[in-house]
Amino acid sequence: MSKKMKKLMAVLLCFAMLFSVTTVAQAKEDTADVKQVSIGFIGWGYTDTLGAAYKEYFDYIAEEFGMNVTLVAGTTQEEHISLAEDLIEAGVDGILAYQVTSPMMKLCDEAGVYLMQFGSPITDEDIQANLDGSDYWLGTSSVDDYKSGQNMVEALYEDGCRNMVVLGVAAGNPCHDLRWNGIMDKAAEYDDMTVIGEYRGGTAAAQEYSDQVQNFVAMYPEMDSIAMTGASSGNLDAVLSALDTVGMTGTVKLATLDVQEGTDTYLEEGSLLFIGGGQHPEVIFLAILMADIIRGSLDMGGEEVSLVGQFINIVGTDGYEEFKKYIMDDFPYYIEELKAVSTSFNPDTSYQELYDLWNSYSLDDVETRHAK
């Protein structure tokens, strides 16, 4: 390389470094200008794949967005109420929870603390009526569970499956009910596809599912597929282990939701055909909206927030490698992209723009945005 070229490269490098330092300084200045907001987040735990992804994403954005996020965990309604009390006492401005109840809303009303639900819409009419009467209820976020149920069946059908068993938790869980309905409605669209067996068990029904799978295999030798409304709580391991026990690994194909540890291995073995996942950015969008509303930079005009996003559809080992690269090993939305749809940082944006960004979530969408 000539001396002239080396000098030019050095100048360009200096400019790049200066731009980088200026950008970081500007980002910190932007954050310093906004009111700090304290948010309490009630999840079910932070050691499973999805819970851990929530925590990692909050760690990534919190300081940049002027948020102090307190993560707590509970699984029952009683625990949610108790945790809400603790968070309010600790001085949070708002609470995000996956299981909102009327007593929680009452606590928030009395303390002047905002409340939102992630993971599913409110389906209980009595609870919704109670929430509608509060100035501190802001709304919900969810992924399109009905469409995800349809996607499972579509993937099985395209793989050649025609005799399907459907497994799901007992009726009453909004997410699983929507997935179940999507499965059934999509299966009914195909003249040559038959639902030969159905089973709805408990929320953590791993052993029940294992027993049922072995029974269905014995009863229906033509069985070639399973659609299951969720893979968590050991259900994925239980079903695939049962297929292995009866010598049907790779012969009976499974489609389900919620990526779990070992998903890549199961895809390689051949029984797991399709799994949906990667929904963790949902809570980040909801937290950004809550912070914007608390700061007064966003006025919903009395409209309730109702964010709807999509699962990332993963088919086969190649699909999982792409998913891992763009969704799990990286952040699907970078700080700059998120600030662009936050009214706290961009007064020219809107709720609709944030909604559209989340609603268009897909693997192709992430690849396109991050290839720029």
Short mmCIF file of the C-alpha atoms (twelve columns), coordinates in Angstrom:
data_MODEL
# 
_entry.id   MODEL 
# 
loop_
_atom_site.group_PDB 
_atom_site.id 
_atom_site.type_symbol 
_atom_site.label_atom_id 
_atom_site.label_alt_id 
_atom_site.label_comp_id 
_atom_site.label_asym_id 
_atom_site.label_seq_id 
_atom_site.Cartn_x 
_atom_site.Cartn_y 
_atom_site.Cartn_z 
_atom_site.pdbx_PDB_model_num 
ATOM 1   C CA . MET A 1   0.000   0.000   0.000  1 
ATOM 2   C CA . SER A 2   1.412   3.452   -0.929 1 
ATOM 3   C CA . LYS A 3   2.156   6.112   1.700  1 
ATOM 4   C CA . LYS A 4   -0.564  8.284   0.186  1 
ATOM 5   C CA . MET A 5   -3.116  5.490   0.486  1 
ATOM 6   C CA . LYS A 6   -2.054  4.724   4.072  1 
ATOM 7   C CA . LYS A 7   -2.503  8.391   4.972  1 
ATOM 8   C CA . LEU A 8   -5.965  8.425   3.420  1 
ATOM 9   C CA . MET A 9   -6.956  5.267   5.308  1 
ATOM 10  C CA . ALA A 10  -5.716  6.807   8.565  1 
ATOM 11  C CA . VAL A 11  -7.826  9.921   7.969  1 
ATOM 12  C CA . LEU A 12  -10.906 7.827   7.208  1 
ATOM 13  C CA . LEU A 13  -10.320 5.748   10.329 1 
ATOM 14  C CA . CYS A 14  -10.128 8.915   12.434 1 
ATOM 15  C CA . PHE A 15  -13.394 10.135  10.949 1 
ATOM 16  C CA . ALA A 16  -15.026 6.756   11.678 1 
ATOM 17  C CA . MET A 17  -13.810 6.811   15.279 1 
ATOM 18  C CA . LEU A 18  -14.959 10.405  15.727 1 
ATOM 19  C CA . PHE A 19  -18.396 9.531   14.319 1 
ATOM 20  C CA . SER A 20  -18.646 6.534   16.634 1 
ATOM 21  C CA . VAL A 21  -17.715 8.564   19.724 1 
ATOM 22  C CA . THR A 22  -20.112 11.339  18.710 1 
ATOM 23  C CA . THR A 23  -22.943 8.833   18.182 1 
ATOM 24  C CA . VAL A 24  -22.414 7.236   21.604 1 
ATOM 25  C CA . ALA A 25  -22.208 10.657  23.254 1 
ATOM 26  C CA . GLN A 26  -25.397 11.774  21.484 1 
ATOM 27  C CA . ALA A 27  -27.224 8.594   22.568 1 
ATOM 28  C CA . LYS A 28  -26.251 9.186   26.206 1 
ATOM 29  C CA . GLU A 29  -27.277 12.841  25.908 1 
ATOM 30  C CA . ASP A 30  -30.669 11.781  24.479 1 
ATOM 31  C CA . THR A 31  -31.190 9.404   27.396 1 
ATOM 32  C CA . ALA A 32  -30.179 12.033  29.948 1 
ATOM 33  C CA . ASP A 33  -32.864 14.365  28.573 1 
ATOM 34  C CA . VAL A 34  -35.757 11.985  29.272 1 
ATOM 35  C CA . LYS A 35  -37.468 11.362  32.596 1 
ATOM 36  C CA . GLN A 36  -36.288 8.147   34.260 1 
ATOM 37  C CA . VAL A 37  -39.078 5.581   34.529 1 
ATOM 38  C CA . SER A 38  -39.224 2.641   36.945 1 
ATOM 39  C CA . ILE A 39  -40.998 -0.464  35.622 1 
ATOM 40  C CA . GLY A 40  -41.791 -3.691  37.442 1 
ATOM 41  C CA . PHE A 41  -41.917 -6.837  35.300 1 
ATOM 42  C CA . ILE A 42  -43.715 -9.952  36.564 1 
ATOM 43  C CA . GLY A 43  -42.651 -13.066 34.630 1 
ATOM 44  C CA . TRP A 44  -42.818 -16.756 35.479 1 
ATOM 45  C CA . GLY A 45  -39.017 -17.156 35.708 1 
ATOM 46  C CA . TYR A 46  -35.798 -16.260 33.922 1 
ATOM 47  C CA . THR A 47  -33.981 -19.560 33.437 1 
ATOM 48  C CA . ASP A 48  -36.098 -20.990 30.588 1 
ATOM 49  C CA . THR A 49  -35.360 -19.949 26.999 1 
ATOM 50  C CA . LEU A 50  -38.078 -17.284 26.736 1 
ATOM 51  C CA . GLY A 51  -37.682 -15.887 30.251 1 
ATOM 52  C CA . ALA A 52  -33.919 -15.613 29.812 1 
ATOM 53  C CA . ALA A 53  -34.428 -13.791 26.503 1 
ATOM 54  C CA . TYR A 54  -36.723 -11.260 28.234 1 
ATOM 55  C CA . LYS A 55  -34.038 -10.547 30.841 1 
ATOM 56  C CA . GLU A 56  -31.258 -10.221 28.270 1 
ATOM 57  C CA . TYR A 57  -33.276 -7.780  26.162 1 
ATOM 58  C CA . PHE A 58  -34.163 -5.606  29.153 1 
ATOM 59  C CA . ASP A 59  -30.489 -5.548  30.152 1 
ATOM 60  C CA . TYR A 60  -29.700 -4.361  26.613 1 
ATOM 61  C CA . ILE A 61  -32.206 -1.488  26.401 1 
ATOM 62  C CA . ALA A 62  -32.894 -0.318  29.960 1 
ATOM 63  C CA . GLU A 63  -30.144 2.280   30.408 1 
ATOM 64  C CA . GLU A 64  -30.456 3.600   26.858 1 
ATOM 65  C CA . PHE A 65  -34.202 4.128   27.314 1 
ATOM 66  C CA . GLY A 66  -33.999 5.671   30.769 1 
ATOM 67  C CA . MET A 67  -35.682 2.685   32.385 1 
ATOM 68  C CA . ASN A 68  -35.077 1.049   35.724 1 
ATOM 69  C CA . VAL A 69  -36.558 -2.435  35.273 1 
ATOM 70  C CA . THR A 70  -37.168 -4.722  38.262 1 
ATOM 71  C CA . LEU A 71  -37.707 -8.378  37.305 1 
ATOM 72  C CA . VAL A 72  -39.701 -10.593 39.676 1 
ATOM 73  C CA . ALA A 73  -41.264 -14.027 39.184 1 
ATOM 74  C CA . GLY A 74  -44.556 -15.661 40.113 1 
ATOM 75  C CA . THR A 75  -46.893 -18.256 38.627 1 
ATOM 76  C CA . THR A 76  -50.200 -17.955 40.521 1 
ATOM 77  C CA . GLN A 77  -52.705 -15.122 40.723 1 
ATOM 78  C CA . GLU A 78  -51.989 -14.812 44.445 1 
ATOM 79  C CA . GLU A 79  -48.278 -14.427 43.755 1 
ATOM 80  C CA . HIS A 80  -48.990 -11.787 41.110 1 
ATOM 81  C CA . ILE A 81  -51.031 -9.750  43.596 1 
ATOM 82  C CA . SER A 82  -48.350 -10.041 46.261 1 
ATOM 83  C CA . LEU A 83  -45.594 -9.105  43.795 1 
ATOM 84  C CA . ALA A 84  -47.618 -6.118  42.594 1 
ATOM 85  C CA . GLU A 85  -47.860 -4.931  46.201 1 
ATOM 86  C CA . ASP A 86  -44.084 -5.305  46.619 1 
ATOM 87  C CA . LEU A 87  -43.335 -3.429  43.391 1 
ATOM 88  C CA . ILE A 88  -45.704 -0.593  44.277 1 
ATOM 89  C CA . GLU A 89  -44.086 -0.305  47.703 1 
ATOM 90  C CA . ALA A 90  -40.687 -0.160  45.975 1 
ATOM 91  C CA . GLY A 91  -41.903 2.884   44.019 1 
ATOM 92  C CA . VAL A 92  -42.402 1.680   40.431 1 
ATOM 93  C CA . ASP A 93  -44.239 3.889   37.947 1 
ATOM 94  C CA . GLY A 94  -45.754 0.960   36.031 1 
ATOM 95  C CA . ILE A 95  -46.104 -2.835  36.056 1 
ATOM 96  C CA . LEU A 96  -46.004 -5.320  33.172 1 
ATOM 97  C CA . ALA A 97  -47.465 -8.736  34.036 1 
ATOM 98  C CA . TYR A 98  -48.613 -11.797 32.126 1 
ATOM 99  C CA . GLN A 99  -51.652 -12.443 34.337 1 
ATOM 100 C CA . VAL A 100 -53.507 -9.232  35.221 1 
ATOM 101 C CA . THR A 101 -56.413 -9.462  37.670 1 
ATOM 102 C CA . SER A 102 -58.955 -7.037  39.115 1 
ATOM 103 C CA . PRO A 103 -57.242 -6.968  42.561 1 
ATOM 104 C CA . MET A 104 -53.982 -5.954  40.845 1 
ATOM 105 C CA . MET A 105 -55.785 -3.150  39.058 1 
ATOM 106 C CA . LYS A 106 -57.263 -1.960  42.358 1 
ATOM 107 C CA . LEU A 107 -53.798 -1.821  43.912 1 
ATOM 108 C CA . CYS A 108 -52.460 0.146   40.960 1 
ATOM 109 C CA . ASP A 109 -55.411 2.555   41.002 1 
ATOM 110 C CA . GLU A 110 -54.876 3.316   44.678 1 
ATOM 111 C CA . ALA A 111 -51.154 3.899   44.163 1 
ATOM 112 C CA . GLY A 112 -51.333 5.723   40.820 1 
ATOM 113 C CA . VAL A 113 -49.287 3.025   39.082 1 
ATOM 114 C CA . TYR A 114 -49.876 2.044   35.451 1 
ATOM 115 C CA . LEU A 115 -50.595 -1.577  34.495 1 
ATOM 116 C CA . MET A 116 -50.274 -3.588  31.266 1 
ATOM 117 C CA . GLN A 117 -50.459 -7.289  30.338 1 
ATOM 118 C CA . PHE A 118 -48.070 -9.057  27.972 1 
ATOM 119 C CA . GLY A 119 -48.449 -12.429 26.281 1 
ATOM 120 C CA . SER A 120 -52.187 -12.433 25.593 1 
ATOM 121 C CA . PRO A 121 -55.267 -10.222 25.331 1 
ATOM 122 C CA . ILE A 122 -57.779 -10.000 28.191 1 
ATOM 123 C CA . THR A 123 -60.488 -12.589 27.527 1 
ATOM 124 C CA . ASP A 124 -62.435 -12.433 30.806 1 
ATOM 125 C CA . GLU A 125 -65.309 -9.980  30.295 1 
ATOM 126 C CA . ASP A 126 -65.619 -9.169  34.003 1 
ATOM 127 C CA . ILE A 127 -61.921 -8.353  34.312 1 
ATOM 128 C CA . GLN A 128 -62.038 -6.268  31.118 1 
ATOM 129 C CA . ALA A 129 -65.022 -4.296  32.447 1 
ATOM 130 C CA . ASN A 130 -63.068 -3.577  35.613 1 
ATOM 131 C CA . LEU A 131 -59.977 -2.513  33.671 1 
ATOM 132 C CA . ASP A 132 -61.986 -0.237  31.392 1 
ATOM 133 C CA . GLY A 133 -62.973 1.820   34.415 1 
ATOM 134 C CA . SER A 134 -59.383 2.618   35.383 1 
ATOM 135 C CA . ASP A 135 -57.250 5.579   34.358 1 
ATOM 136 C CA . TYR A 136 -54.158 3.454   34.977 1 
ATOM 137 C CA . TRP A 137 -54.962 0.519   32.698 1 
ATOM 138 C CA . LEU A 138 -53.023 0.907   29.432 1 
ATOM 139 C CA . GLY A 139 -53.576 -2.325  27.459 1 
ATOM 140 C CA . THR A 140 -51.948 -5.527  26.240 1 
ATOM 141 C CA . SER A 141 -49.488 -7.124  23.868 1 
ATOM 142 C CA . SER A 142 -49.633 -10.569 22.308 1 
ATOM 143 C CA . VAL A 143 -48.498 -12.699 19.418 1 
ATOM 144 C CA . ASP A 144 -50.966 -14.032 16.858 1 
ATOM 145 C CA . ASP A 145 -51.663 -17.371 18.528 1 
ATOM 146 C CA . TYR A 146 -54.509 -18.299 16.177 1 
ATOM 147 C CA . LYS A 147 -52.313 -17.799 13.113 1 
ATOM 148 C CA . SER A 148 -49.521 -19.743 14.787 1 
ATOM 149 C CA . GLY A 149 -51.855 -22.715 15.234 1 
ATOM 150 C CA . GLN A 150 -52.649 -22.541 11.532 1 
ATOM 151 C CA . ASN A 151 -48.945 -22.360 10.685 1 
ATOM 152 C CA . MET A 152 -48.303 -25.628 12.531 1 
ATOM 153 C CA . VAL A 153 -50.854 -27.517 10.477 1 
ATOM 154 C CA . GLU A 154 -49.700 -25.923 7.240  1 
ATOM 155 C CA . ALA A 155 -46.124 -27.063 7.864  1 
ATOM 156 C CA . LEU A 156 -47.247 -30.632 8.659  1 
ATOM 157 C CA . TYR A 157 -49.473 -30.782 5.580  1 
ATOM 158 C CA . GLU A 158 -46.725 -29.520 3.275  1 
ATOM 159 C CA . ASP A 159 -44.470 -32.248 4.673  1 
ATOM 160 C CA . GLY A 160 -47.030 -34.870 3.608  1 
ATOM 161 C CA . CYS A 161 -48.765 -35.509 6.942  1 
ATOM 162 C CA . ARG A 162 -52.446 -36.414 6.730  1 
ATOM 163 C CA . ASN A 163 -53.420 -38.167 10.005 1 
ATOM 164 C CA . MET A 164 -52.884 -35.806 12.933 1 
ATOM 165 C CA . VAL A 165 -53.265 -35.922 16.700 1 
ATOM 166 C CA . VAL A 166 -53.768 -32.609 18.532 1 
ATOM 167 C CA . LEU A 167 -52.459 -32.024 22.072 1 
ATOM 168 C CA . GLY A 168 -53.154 -28.946 24.196 1 
ATOM 169 C CA . VAL A 169 -53.776 -27.650 27.695 1 
ATOM 170 C CA . ALA A 170 -57.289 -27.610 29.117 1 
ATOM 171 C CA . ALA A 171 -59.666 -24.954 27.820 1 
ATOM 172 C CA . GLY A 172 -59.442 -21.627 29.627 1 
ATOM 173 C CA . ASN A 173 -55.910 -20.512 28.773 1 
ATOM 174 C CA . PRO A 174 -56.370 -17.703 26.188 1 
ATOM 175 C CA . CYS A 175 -53.128 -18.345 24.266 1 
ATOM 176 C CA . HIS A 176 -53.581 -22.098 24.039 1 
ATOM 177 C CA . ASP A 177 -57.285 -21.792 23.206 1 
ATOM 178 C CA . LEU A 178 -56.466 -19.570 20.220 1 
ATOM 179 C CA . ARG A 179 -53.715 -21.936 19.058 1 
ATOM 180 C CA . TRP A 180 -56.064 -24.920 19.397 1 
ATOM 181 C CA . ASN A 181 -58.750 -23.170 17.344 1 
ATOM 182 C CA . GLY A 182 -56.200 -22.243 14.678 1 
ATOM 183 C CA . ILE A 183 -55.063 -25.863 14.447 1 
ATOM 184 C CA . MET A 184 -58.573 -27.216 14.137 1 
ATOM 185 C CA . ASP A 185 -59.778 -24.621 11.643 1 
ATOM 186 C CA . LYS A 186 -56.745 -25.057 9.400  1 
ATOM 187 C CA . ALA A 187 -57.021 -28.857 9.453  1 
ATOM 188 C CA . ALA A 188 -60.668 -28.548 8.408  1 
ATOM 189 C CA . GLU A 189 -59.594 -26.653 5.271  1 
ATOM 190 C CA . TYR A 190 -57.901 -29.765 3.875  1 
ATOM 191 C CA . ASP A 191 -60.202 -32.434 2.458  1 
ATOM 192 C CA . ASP A 192 -57.516 -35.106 2.812  1 
ATOM 193 C CA . MET A 193 -56.343 -34.296 6.346  1 
ATOM 194 C CA . THR A 194 -57.935 -35.949 9.386  1 
ATOM 195 C CA . VAL A 195 -57.692 -35.166 13.080 1 
ATOM 196 C CA . ILE A 196 -57.675 -38.731 14.398 1 
ATOM 197 C CA . GLY A 197 -57.190 -37.911 18.084 1 
ATOM 198 C CA . GLU A 198 -57.456 -35.022 20.552 1 
ATOM 199 C CA . TYR A 199 -56.261 -34.528 24.110 1 
ATOM 200 C CA . ARG A 200 -56.365 -31.497 26.400 1 
ATOM 201 C CA . GLY A 201 -54.572 -31.861 29.726 1 
ATOM 202 C CA . GLY A 202 -53.142 -29.708 32.491 1 
ATOM 203 C CA . THR A 203 -50.919 -26.668 32.049 1 
ATOM 204 C CA . ALA A 204 -47.832 -28.769 32.855 1 
ATOM 205 C CA . ALA A 205 -49.006 -32.009 31.274 1 
ATOM 206 C CA . ALA A 206 -45.702 -33.636 30.303 1 
ATOM 207 C CA . GLN A 207 -46.423 -37.102 31.697 1 
ATOM 208 C CA . GLU A 208 -50.022 -36.973 30.487 1 
ATOM 209 C CA . TYR A 209 -48.863 -36.106 26.977 1 
ATOM 210 C CA . SER A 210 -46.298 -38.910 27.024 1 
ATOM 211 C CA . ASP A 211 -48.946 -41.456 28.007 1 
ATOM 212 C CA . GLN A 212 -51.423 -40.156 25.447 1 
ATOM 213 C CA . VAL A 213 -48.908 -40.248 22.605 1 
ATOM 214 C CA . GLN A 214 -48.112 -43.882 23.291 1 
ATOM 215 C CA . ASN A 215 -51.843 -44.684 23.459 1 
ATOM 216 C CA . PHE A 216 -52.562 -42.888 20.177 1 
ATOM 217 C CA . VAL A 217 -49.726 -44.687 18.389 1 
ATOM 218 C CA . ALA A 218 -51.129 -48.035 19.554 1 
ATOM 219 C CA . MET A 219 -54.702 -47.117 18.551 1 
ATOM 220 C CA . TYR A 220 -53.935 -45.472 15.208 1 
ATOM 221 C CA . PRO A 221 -51.119 -47.088 13.230 1 
ATOM 222 C CA . GLU A 222 -51.786 -44.528 10.452 1 
ATOM 223 C CA . MET A 223 -50.864 -41.650 12.783 1 
ATOM 224 C CA . ASP A 224 -48.160 -39.521 11.131 1 
ATOM 225 C CA . SER A 225 -48.199 -36.189 12.955 1 
ATOM 226 C CA . ILE A 226 -48.844 -34.238 16.148 1 
ATOM 227 C CA . ALA A 227 -49.755 -30.579 16.579 1 
ATOM 228 C CA . MET A 228 -49.185 -29.421 20.171 1 
ATOM 229 C CA . THR A 229 -50.179 -26.000 21.497 1 
ATOM 230 C CA . GLY A 230 -46.994 -25.479 23.530 1 
ATOM 231 C CA . ALA A 231 -43.568 -27.009 24.118 1 
ATOM 232 C CA . SER A 232 -42.778 -25.581 27.554 1 
ATOM 233 C CA . SER A 233 -42.974 -27.250 30.997 1 
ATOM 234 C CA . GLY A 234 -41.200 -30.352 29.682 1 
ATOM 235 C CA . ASN A 235 -43.909 -31.108 27.114 1 
ATOM 236 C CA . LEU A 236 -41.532 -31.130 24.129 1 
ATOM 237 C CA . ASP A 237 -39.160 -33.573 25.819 1 
ATOM 238 C CA . ALA A 238 -42.042 -35.783 26.952 1 
ATOM 239 C CA . VAL A 239 -43.689 -36.130 23.533 1 
ATOM 240 C CA . LEU A 240 -40.479 -36.772 21.619 1 
ATOM 241 C CA . SER A 241 -39.288 -39.235 24.263 1 
ATOM 242 C CA . ALA A 242 -42.597 -41.097 23.952 1 
ATOM 243 C CA . LEU A 243 -42.163 -41.324 20.170 1 
ATOM 244 C CA . ASP A 244 -38.668 -42.683 20.705 1 
ATOM 245 C CA . THR A 245 -40.007 -45.259 23.172 1 
ATOM 246 C CA . VAL A 246 -42.437 -46.641 20.600 1 
ATOM 247 C CA . GLY A 247 -39.882 -46.523 17.790 1 
ATOM 248 C CA . MET A 248 -41.562 -43.686 15.847 1 
ATOM 249 C CA . THR A 249 -38.803 -41.062 15.888 1 
ATOM 250 C CA . GLY A 250 -38.709 -39.446 12.463 1 
ATOM 251 C CA . THR A 251 -41.884 -41.248 11.377 1 
ATOM 252 C CA . VAL A 252 -44.384 -39.164 13.348 1 
ATOM 253 C CA . LYS A 253 -43.736 -35.428 12.888 1 
ATOM 254 C CA . LEU A 254 -44.350 -32.790 15.565 1 
ATOM 255 C CA . ALA A 255 -45.259 -29.117 15.173 1 
ATOM 256 C CA . THR A 256 -45.438 -26.854 18.232 1 
ATOM 257 C CA . LEU A 257 -44.567 -23.438 19.718 1 
ATOM 258 C CA . ASP A 258 -41.976 -22.033 22.143 1 
ATOM 259 C CA . VAL A 259 -38.340 -22.822 21.409 1 
ATOM 260 C CA . GLN A 260 -36.743 -24.856 24.184 1 
ATOM 261 C CA . GLU A 261 -33.258 -26.027 25.049 1 
ATOM 262 C CA . GLY A 262 -32.389 -28.918 22.745 1 
ATOM 263 C CA . THR A 263 -34.568 -27.700 19.874 1 
ATOM 264 C CA . ASP A 264 -31.661 -27.984 17.415 1 
ATOM 265 C CA . THR A 265 -31.010 -31.605 18.410 1 
ATOM 266 C CA . TYR A 266 -34.672 -32.536 18.074 1 
ATOM 267 C CA . LEU A 267 -34.853 -30.970 14.607 1 
ATOM 268 C CA . GLU A 268 -31.814 -32.983 13.545 1 
ATOM 269 C CA . GLU A 269 -33.356 -36.223 14.821 1 
ATOM 270 C CA . GLY A 270 -36.310 -35.749 12.497 1 
ATOM 271 C CA . SER A 271 -39.463 -35.857 14.617 1 
ATOM 272 C CA . LEU A 272 -39.620 -32.142 15.370 1 
ATOM 273 C CA . LEU A 273 -40.566 -30.557 12.048 1 
ATOM 274 C CA . PHE A 274 -41.814 -27.083 12.976 1 
ATOM 275 C CA . ILE A 275 -41.553 -24.816 16.012 1 
ATOM 276 C CA . GLY A 276 -42.488 -21.180 16.509 1 
ATOM 277 C CA . GLY A 277 -40.522 -18.878 18.793 1 
ATOM 278 C CA . GLY A 278 -38.561 -15.685 19.114 1 
ATOM 279 C CA . GLN A 279 -41.453 -13.654 20.546 1 
ATOM 280 C CA . HIS A 280 -39.322 -12.025 23.267 1 
ATOM 281 C CA . PRO A 281 -39.182 -8.494  21.681 1 
ATOM 282 C CA . GLU A 282 -42.911 -8.218  22.470 1 
ATOM 283 C CA . VAL A 283 -42.282 -7.090  26.054 1 
ATOM 284 C CA . ILE A 284 -39.731 -4.505  24.924 1 
ATOM 285 C CA . PHE A 285 -42.247 -2.774  22.678 1 
ATOM 286 C CA . LEU A 286 -44.782 -2.777  25.501 1 
ATOM 287 C CA . ALA A 287 -42.252 -1.345  27.976 1 
ATOM 288 C CA . ILE A 288 -41.328 1.426   25.519 1 
ATOM 289 C CA . LEU A 289 -44.995 2.348   25.107 1 
ATOM 290 C CA . MET A 290 -45.521 2.353   28.871 1 
ATOM 291 C CA . ALA A 291 -42.518 4.625   29.389 1 
ATOM 292 C CA . ASP A 292 -43.676 6.995   26.627 1 
ATOM 293 C CA . ILE A 293 -47.158 7.238   28.176 1 
ATOM 294 C CA . ILE A 294 -45.801 7.761   31.704 1 
ATOM 295 C CA . ARG A 295 -43.527 10.558  30.460 1 
ATOM 296 C CA . GLY A 296 -46.432 12.197  28.646 1 
ATOM 297 C CA . SER A 297 -44.750 12.060  25.256 1 
ATOM 298 C CA . LEU A 298 -47.502 9.760   23.947 1 
ATOM 299 C CA . ASP A 299 -51.221 10.439  24.310 1 
ATOM 300 C CA . MET A 300 -53.389 7.465   23.310 1 
ATOM 301 C CA . GLY A 301 -56.519 9.633   23.447 1 
ATOM 302 C CA . GLY A 302 -58.330 7.068   25.561 1 
ATOM 303 C CA . GLU A 303 -57.486 4.211   23.166 1 
ATOM 304 C CA . GLU A 304 -56.283 0.977   24.760 1 
ATOM 305 C CA . VAL A 305 -52.928 -0.382  23.612 1 
ATOM 306 C CA . SER A 306 -53.308 -3.675  21.735 1 
ATOM 307 C CA . LEU A 307 -50.007 -4.753  20.207 1 
ATOM 308 C CA . VAL A 308 -50.088 -7.886  18.036 1 
ATOM 309 C CA . GLY A 309 -46.919 -9.545  16.744 1 
ATOM 310 C CA . GLN A 310 -45.903 -12.827 15.157 1 
ATOM 311 C CA . PHE A 311 -43.900 -15.890 16.120 1 
ATOM 312 C CA . ILE A 312 -40.841 -16.668 14.032 1 
ATOM 313 C CA . ASN A 313 -41.619 -19.856 12.101 1 
ATOM 314 C CA . ILE A 314 -38.784 -22.404 12.179 1 
ATOM 315 C CA . VAL A 315 -38.831 -25.365 9.805  1 
ATOM 316 C CA . GLY A 316 -35.982 -27.885 9.867  1 
ATOM 317 C CA . THR A 317 -32.331 -27.470 10.841 1 
ATOM 318 C CA . ASP A 318 -31.595 -24.819 8.209  1 
ATOM 319 C CA . GLY A 319 -34.439 -22.692 9.530  1 
ATOM 320 C CA . TYR A 320 -33.116 -23.072 13.065 1 
ATOM 321 C CA . GLU A 321 -29.621 -21.929 12.078 1 
ATOM 322 C CA . GLU A 322 -31.074 -18.753 10.561 1 
ATOM 323 C CA . PHE A 323 -33.255 -18.252 13.639 1 
ATOM 324 C CA . LYS A 324 -30.286 -18.678 15.968 1 
ATOM 325 C CA . LYS A 325 -28.133 -16.254 13.979 1 
ATOM 326 C CA . TYR A 326 -30.630 -13.417 13.659 1 
ATOM 327 C CA . ILE A 327 -32.962 -13.873 16.630 1 
ATOM 328 C CA . MET A 328 -31.180 -15.620 19.504 1 
ATOM 329 C CA . ASP A 329 -27.518 -14.660 19.000 1 
ATOM 330 C CA . ASP A 330 -28.386 -11.056 18.183 1 
ATOM 331 C CA . PHE A 331 -31.109 -8.572  19.088 1 
ATOM 332 C CA . PRO A 332 -33.911 -8.541  16.468 1 
ATOM 333 C CA . TYR A 333 -34.348 -4.785  17.019 1 
ATOM 334 C CA . TYR A 334 -31.379 -2.538  17.750 1 
ATOM 335 C CA . ILE A 335 -31.434 0.495   20.051 1 
ATOM 336 C CA . GLU A 336 -31.593 2.945   17.132 1 
ATOM 337 C CA . GLU A 337 -34.545 1.122   15.537 1 
ATOM 338 C CA . LEU A 338 -36.474 1.137   18.812 1 
ATOM 339 C CA . LYS A 339 -35.736 4.782   19.594 1 
ATOM 340 C CA . ALA A 340 -37.054 5.681   16.151 1 
ATOM 341 C CA . VAL A 341 -40.550 4.493   17.193 1 
ATOM 342 C CA . SER A 342 -40.427 5.887   20.744 1 
ATOM 343 C CA . THR A 343 -42.056 9.287   21.140 1 
ATOM 344 C CA . SER A 344 -39.707 9.983   24.051 1 
ATOM 345 C CA . PHE A 345 -36.819 10.084  21.587 1 
ATOM 346 C CA . ASN A 346 -38.550 10.832  18.297 1 
ATOM 347 C CA . PRO A 347 -41.487 13.254  18.628 1 
ATOM 348 C CA . ASP A 348 -42.346 12.737  14.951 1 
ATOM 349 C CA . THR A 349 -43.207 9.049   15.376 1 
ATOM 350 C CA . SER A 350 -46.520 7.515   16.481 1 
ATOM 351 C CA . TYR A 351 -48.144 4.518   18.134 1 
ATOM 352 C CA . GLN A 352 -49.081 3.243   14.671 1 
ATOM 353 C CA . GLU A 353 -45.458 3.223   13.526 1 
ATOM 354 C CA . LEU A 354 -44.408 1.247   16.595 1 
ATOM 355 C CA . TYR A 355 -47.351 -1.123  16.074 1 
ATOM 356 C CA . ASP A 356 -46.431 -1.686  12.417 1 
ATOM 357 C CA . LEU A 357 -42.785 -2.373  13.233 1 
ATOM 358 C CA . TRP A 358 -43.701 -5.124  15.703 1 
ATOM 359 C CA . ASN A 359 -46.575 -6.512  13.637 1 
ATOM 360 C CA . SER A 360 -44.270 -7.031  10.626 1 
ATOM 361 C CA . TYR A 361 -41.853 -9.169  12.648 1 
ATOM 362 C CA . SER A 362 -40.470 -12.152 10.735 1 
ATOM 363 C CA . LEU A 363 -37.107 -13.711 9.971  1 
ATOM 364 C CA . ASP A 364 -37.075 -12.053 6.533  1 
ATOM 365 C CA . ASP A 365 -37.928 -8.722  8.166  1 
ATOM 366 C CA . VAL A 366 -35.005 -8.964  10.609 1 
ATOM 367 C CA . GLU A 367 -32.545 -10.061 7.896  1 
ATOM 368 C CA . THR A 368 -33.624 -7.178  5.645  1 
ATOM 369 C CA . ARG A 369 -33.378 -4.527  8.346  1 
ATOM 370 C CA . HIS A 370 -29.981 -5.688  9.582  1 
ATOM 371 C CA . ALA A 371 -28.482 -6.125  6.119  1 
ATOM 372 C CA . LYS A 372 -28.658 -2.370  5.570  1 
# 
